[in-house]
Coordinates of N, CA and C in Angstrom, one line a residue:
M1 N 169.3 1.0 15.0 CA 167.9 0.6 15.2 C 167.2 1.0 13.9
S2 N 166.3 0.1 13.5 CA 165.6 0.3 12.2 C 164.5 1.5 12.3
P3 N 164.3 2.2 11.3 CA 163.3 3.3 11.3 C 161.9 2.8 11.6
R4 N 161.6 1.6 11.2 CA 160.3 1.0 11.5 C 160.1 0.8 13.0
L5 N 161.1 0.3 13.6 CA 161.1 0.0 15.0 C 161.0 1.3 15.8
I6 N 161.7 2.3 15.4 CA 161.7 3.6 16.1 C 160.2 4.2 15.9
T7 N 159.6 4.1 14.7 CA 158.3 4.6 14.5 C 157.3 3.8 15.5
C8 N 157.5 2.5 15.6 CA 156.6 1.8 16.6 C 156.8 2.3 18.0
V9 N 158.0 2.6 18.4 CA 158.3 3.1 19.7 C 157.6 4.5 19.9
V10 N 157.7 5.3 18.9 CA 157.1 6.7 19.0 C 155.5 6.5 19.1
V11 N 155.0 5.7 18.3 CA 153.5 5.5 18.3 C 153.1 4.9 19.7
T12 N 153.8 4.0 20.2 CA 153.5 3.4 21.5 C 153.6 4.5 22.6
A13 N 154.6 5.3 22.5 CA 154.8 6.4 23.5 C 153.6 7.4 23.4
C14 N 153.1 7.6 22.2 CA 151.9 8.4 22.1 C 150.6 7.8 22.7
V15 N 150.5 6.5 22.6 CA 149.3 5.8 23.1 C 149.3 5.6 24.6
V16 N 150.5 5.5 25.2 CA 150.6 5.1 26.6 C 149.8 6.0 27.5
P17 N 149.9 7.3 27.4 CA 149.1 8.2 28.3 C 147.6 7.9 28.2
L18 N 147.1 7.7 27.0 CA 145.7 7.4 26.8 C 145.3 6.0 27.4
A19 N 146.2 5.1 27.2 CA 146.0 3.7 27.8 C 146.0 3.8 29.3
L20 N 146.9 4.6 29.9 CA 146.9 4.7 31.3 C 145.6 5.3 31.9
L21 N 145.1 6.4 31.2 CA 143.9 7.0 31.6 C 142.7 6.0 31.5
A22 N 142.7 5.2 30.4 CA 141.6 4.1 30.3 C 141.8 3.1 31.4
W23 N 143.0 2.7 31.7 CA 143.2 1.7 32.8 C 142.7 2.2 34.1
Q24 N 143.1 3.5 34.4 CA 142.7 4.1 35.7 C 141.2 4.3 35.7
L25 N 140.6 4.6 34.6 CA 139.1 4.7 34.6 C 138.4 3.4 34.8
A26 N 138.9 2.3 34.2 CA 138.4 1.0 34.3 C 138.5 0.5 35.8
A27 N 139.7 0.9 36.4 CA 139.9 0.4 37.8 C 139.3 1.3 38.8
G28 N 138.7 2.4 38.4 CA 138.0 3.3 39.3 C 139.0 4.1 40.2
Q29 N 140.1 4.4 39.6 CA 141.2 5.1 40.4 C 141.2 6.6 40.0
L30 N 140.2 7.2 39.5 CA 140.3 8.6 39.0 C 139.6 9.6 40.0
G31 N 139.2 9.1 41.2 CA 138.7 10.0 42.2 C 137.2 10.2 42.0
P32 N 136.7 11.3 42.7 CA 135.2 11.5 42.7 C 134.6 12.0 41.4
D33 N 135.4 12.6 40.5 CA 135.0 13.1 39.2 C 135.8 12.6 38.1
P34 N 135.7 11.4 37.7 CA 136.5 10.8 36.7 C 136.5 11.5 35.3
A35 N 135.3 11.9 34.9 CA 135.2 12.6 33.6 C 136.1 13.9 33.6
K36 N 136.0 14.6 34.7 CA 136.9 15.8 34.7 C 138.4 15.5 34.7
Y37 N 138.7 14.4 35.4 CA 140.1 14.0 35.4 C 140.6 13.6 34.0
V38 N 139.8 12.8 33.3 CA 140.1 12.3 32.0 C 140.2 13.5 31.0
M39 N 139.2 14.5 31.2 CA 139.2 15.7 30.3 C 140.5 16.5 30.5
Q40 N 140.9 16.7 31.8 CA 142.1 17.5 32.1 C 143.3 16.7 31.6
G41 N 143.3 15.4 31.7 CA 144.4 14.6 31.3 C 144.6 14.7 29.8
T42 N 143.5 14.5 29.0 CA 143.7 14.6 27.6 C 144.1 16.0 27.1
G43 N 143.6 17.1 27.8 CA 144.1 18.4 27.5 C 145.5 18.6 27.8
S44 N 146.0 18.1 29.0 CA 147.4 18.3 29.4 C 148.3 17.6 28.4
W45 N 147.9 16.4 28.0 CA 148.8 15.6 27.0 C 148.8 16.3 25.6
A46 N 147.6 16.8 25.3 CA 147.6 17.6 24.0 C 148.5 18.8 24.0
L47 N 148.5 19.5 25.1 CA 149.4 20.7 25.2 C 150.9 20.2 25.2
R48 N 151.2 19.2 26.0 CA 152.6 18.7 26.0 C 153.0 18.3 24.6
G49 N 152.2 17.5 24.0 CA 152.5 17.1 22.6 C 152.7 18.2 21.6
L50 N 151.8 19.2 21.7 CA 151.9 20.4 20.9 C 153.2 21.1 21.1
L51 N 153.6 21.3 22.3 CA 154.9 21.9 22.6 C 156.1 21.1 22.0
L52 N 156.0 19.8 22.1 CA 157.0 18.9 21.6 C 157.1 19.0 20.1
V53 N 156.0 19.0 19.4 CA 155.9 19.2 18.0 C 156.5 20.5 17.5
L54 N 156.1 21.6 18.3 CA 156.6 22.9 17.9 C 158.1 23.0 18.2
C55 N 158.7 22.2 19.0 CA 160.1 22.2 19.3 C 160.9 21.5 18.3
A56 N 160.3 20.7 17.4 CA 161.0 19.9 16.4 C 161.9 20.7 15.5
A57 N 161.3 21.7 14.9 CA 162.1 22.5 14.0 C 163.3 23.2 14.6
P58 N 163.1 23.9 15.8 CA 164.3 24.5 16.4 C 165.4 23.4 16.8
F59 N 165.0 22.3 17.2 CA 165.9 21.2 17.5 C 166.7 20.8 16.3
A60 N 165.9 20.7 15.1 CA 166.6 20.3 13.9 C 167.6 21.3 13.5
R61 N 167.3 22.6 13.7 CA 168.3 23.6 13.3 C 169.5 23.6 14.2
L62 N 169.4 23.1 15.4 CA 170.5 22.9 16.3 C 171.3 21.6 16.0
G63 N 170.8 20.8 15.1 CA 171.6 19.6 14.7 C 170.9 18.3 15.2
W64 N 169.9 18.4 16.0 CA 169.2 17.1 16.4 C 168.0 16.9 15.6
R65 N 168.1 16.0 14.6 CA 167.0 15.8 13.7 C 166.1 14.6 14.1
G66 N 166.3 14.0 15.2 CA 165.5 12.8 15.6 C 164.1 13.1 15.8
L67 N 163.7 14.2 16.4 CA 162.3 14.5 16.6 C 161.7 15.0 15.3
F68 N 162.4 15.7 14.5 CA 161.9 16.3 13.3 C 161.3 15.2 12.4
R69 N 161.8 14.0 12.3 CA 161.3 12.9 11.5 C 159.9 12.5 11.9
F70 N 159.6 12.7 13.1 CA 158.3 12.2 13.7 C 157.3 13.3 13.9
R71 N 157.5 14.4 13.3 CA 156.5 15.5 13.5 C 155.1 15.2 13.1
R72 N 154.9 14.5 12.0 CA 153.6 14.2 11.6 C 152.9 13.2 12.5
T73 N 153.6 12.1 12.9 CA 153.1 11.2 13.8 C 152.7 11.8 15.1
L74 N 153.6 12.6 15.7 CA 153.3 13.3 16.9 C 152.1 14.3 16.7
G75 N 152.1 15.0 15.6 CA 151.0 15.9 15.3 C 149.6 15.2 15.3
V76 N 149.6 14.0 14.7 CA 148.3 13.3 14.7 C 147.9 12.9 16.1
A77 N 148.9 12.4 16.9 CA 148.6 12.1 18.3 C 148.1 13.3 19.0
V78 N 148.7 14.5 18.8 CA 148.2 15.7 19.5 C 146.8 16.0 19.1
F79 N 146.5 15.8 17.8 CA 145.1 16.1 17.3 C 144.1 15.2 17.9
V80 N 144.5 13.9 18.1 CA 143.6 12.9 18.7 C 143.3 13.3 20.2
Y81 N 144.4 13.7 20.9 CA 144.2 14.1 22.3 C 143.4 15.4 22.4
A82 N 143.6 16.3 21.5 CA 142.8 17.6 21.5 C 141.4 17.3 21.2
T83 N 141.1 16.4 20.2 CA 139.7 16.1 19.8 C 139.0 15.4 21.0
L84 N 139.7 14.5 21.7 CA 139.1 13.8 22.8 C 138.8 14.8 23.9
H85 N 139.7 15.8 24.1 CA 139.5 16.8 25.1 C 138.2 17.6 24.7
L86 N 138.1 18.0 23.5 CA 137.0 18.8 23.0 C 135.7 18.0 23.2
L87 N 135.7 16.8 22.8 CA 134.5 15.9 22.9 C 134.1 15.7 24.3
L88 N 135.0 15.5 25.2 CA 134.7 15.4 26.6 C 134.1 16.7 27.2
F89 N 134.7 17.8 26.8 CA 134.1 19.1 27.2 C 132.7 19.2 26.8
A90 N 132.4 18.9 25.5 CA 131.1 19.0 25.0 C 130.1 18.1 25.7
Q91 N 130.5 16.9 26.1 CA 129.7 16.0 26.8 C 129.5 16.3 28.2
V92 N 130.6 16.5 28.9 CA 130.6 16.6 30.4 C 130.1 17.9 30.9
Y93 N 130.6 19.0 30.3 CA 130.3 20.3 30.8 C 129.0 21.0 30.2
V94 N 128.8 20.8 28.9 CA 127.7 21.4 28.3 C 126.6 20.4 27.8
G95 N 126.9 19.1 27.8 CA 125.9 18.1 27.4 C 125.4 18.3 26.0
W96 N 126.2 18.8 25.1 CA 125.8 19.0 23.7 C 124.7 20.0 23.6
D97 N 124.6 20.9 24.5 CA 123.5 22.0 24.5 C 124.1 23.3 24.0
A98 N 123.7 23.7 22.8 CA 124.2 24.9 22.1 C 124.1 26.2 22.9
P99 N 122.9 26.4 23.5 CA 122.8 27.7 24.3 C 123.7 27.7 25.5
L100 N 123.8 26.5 26.2 CA 124.7 26.4 27.3 C 126.2 26.6 26.8
L101 N 126.5 26.1 25.7 CA 127.9 26.3 25.1 C 128.1 27.8 24.9
M102 N 127.1 28.5 24.4 CA 127.3 30.0 24.2 C 127.5 30.7 25.5
E103 N 126.8 30.3 26.5 CA 126.9 30.8 27.8 C 128.3 30.6 28.4
E104 N 128.8 29.4 28.2 CA 130.2 29.0 28.6 C 131.2 29.9 27.9
L105 N 131.0 30.1 26.6 CA 131.9 30.9 25.9 C 132.0 32.4 26.4
E106 N 130.8 32.9 26.8 CA 130.8 34.2 27.4 C 131.4 34.3 28.7
E107 N 131.2 33.3 29.6 CA 131.8 33.3 30.9 C 133.2 32.9 31.0
R108 N 133.6 32.0 30.1 CA 135.0 31.5 30.1 C 135.6 31.7 28.7
P109 N 136.3 32.8 28.5 CA 136.9 33.0 27.2 C 138.0 32.0 26.8
Y110 N 138.6 31.3 27.8 CA 139.6 30.3 27.4 C 139.0 29.1 26.7
V111 N 137.7 28.9 26.8 CA 137.0 27.9 26.1 C 137.0 28.2 24.6
L112 N 136.8 29.5 24.3 CA 136.9 29.9 22.9 C 138.3 29.8 22.3
V113 N 139.3 30.1 23.2 CA 140.7 30.0 22.7 C 141.0 28.5 22.4
G114 N 140.5 27.6 23.3 CA 140.7 26.2 23.1 C 140.1 25.7 21.8
F115 N 138.8 26.1 21.6 CA 138.1 25.7 20.4 C 138.8 26.2 19.2
A116 N 139.3 27.5 19.2 CA 140.0 28.1 18.1 C 141.3 27.3 17.8
A117 N 142.0 26.9 18.9 CA 143.2 26.2 18.7 C 142.9 24.8 18.1
W118 N 141.9 24.2 18.5 CA 141.5 22.9 17.9 C 141.1 23.1 16.4
A119 N 140.4 24.2 16.1 CA 140.0 24.4 14.7 C 141.2 24.6 13.8
L120 N 142.3 25.2 14.4 CA 143.5 25.4 13.6 C 144.2 24.1 13.3
F121 N 143.9 23.1 14.0 CA 144.5 21.7 13.7 C 143.8 21.2 12.4
L122 N 142.6 21.5 12.1 CA 141.8 20.8 11.0 C 142.5 20.9 9.7
P123 N 143.0 22.1 9.2 CA 143.6 22.0 7.9 C 145.0 21.3 7.9
L124 N 145.6 21.1 9.0 CA 146.9 20.5 9.1 C 146.7 19.0 8.9

């Protein structure tokens, strides 16, 4: 199989979860709180993708280099999912209100951890 075709398959596999979320949103199949469902979905896929990217180097050391070649492509997809997750949080939960965001950071420290994790993506 050609490398170009494999790259197309990897990119398509990265886009499919987002396309499914968009399809379910358009069809009204996301339940009573669709924004929360989409936010949790983008966060879950960002975490899954991050774990996959982090496994690329150990798999390469074990002799399986297939995943290693697509680290950058997968990393960009993970960044997109994480950014969508962050933007949805800012819109849905805090409504772009800075004082409310500070209150959320005090009440829920995992929000700060998530923001810090997203900020670590920026230089990459």
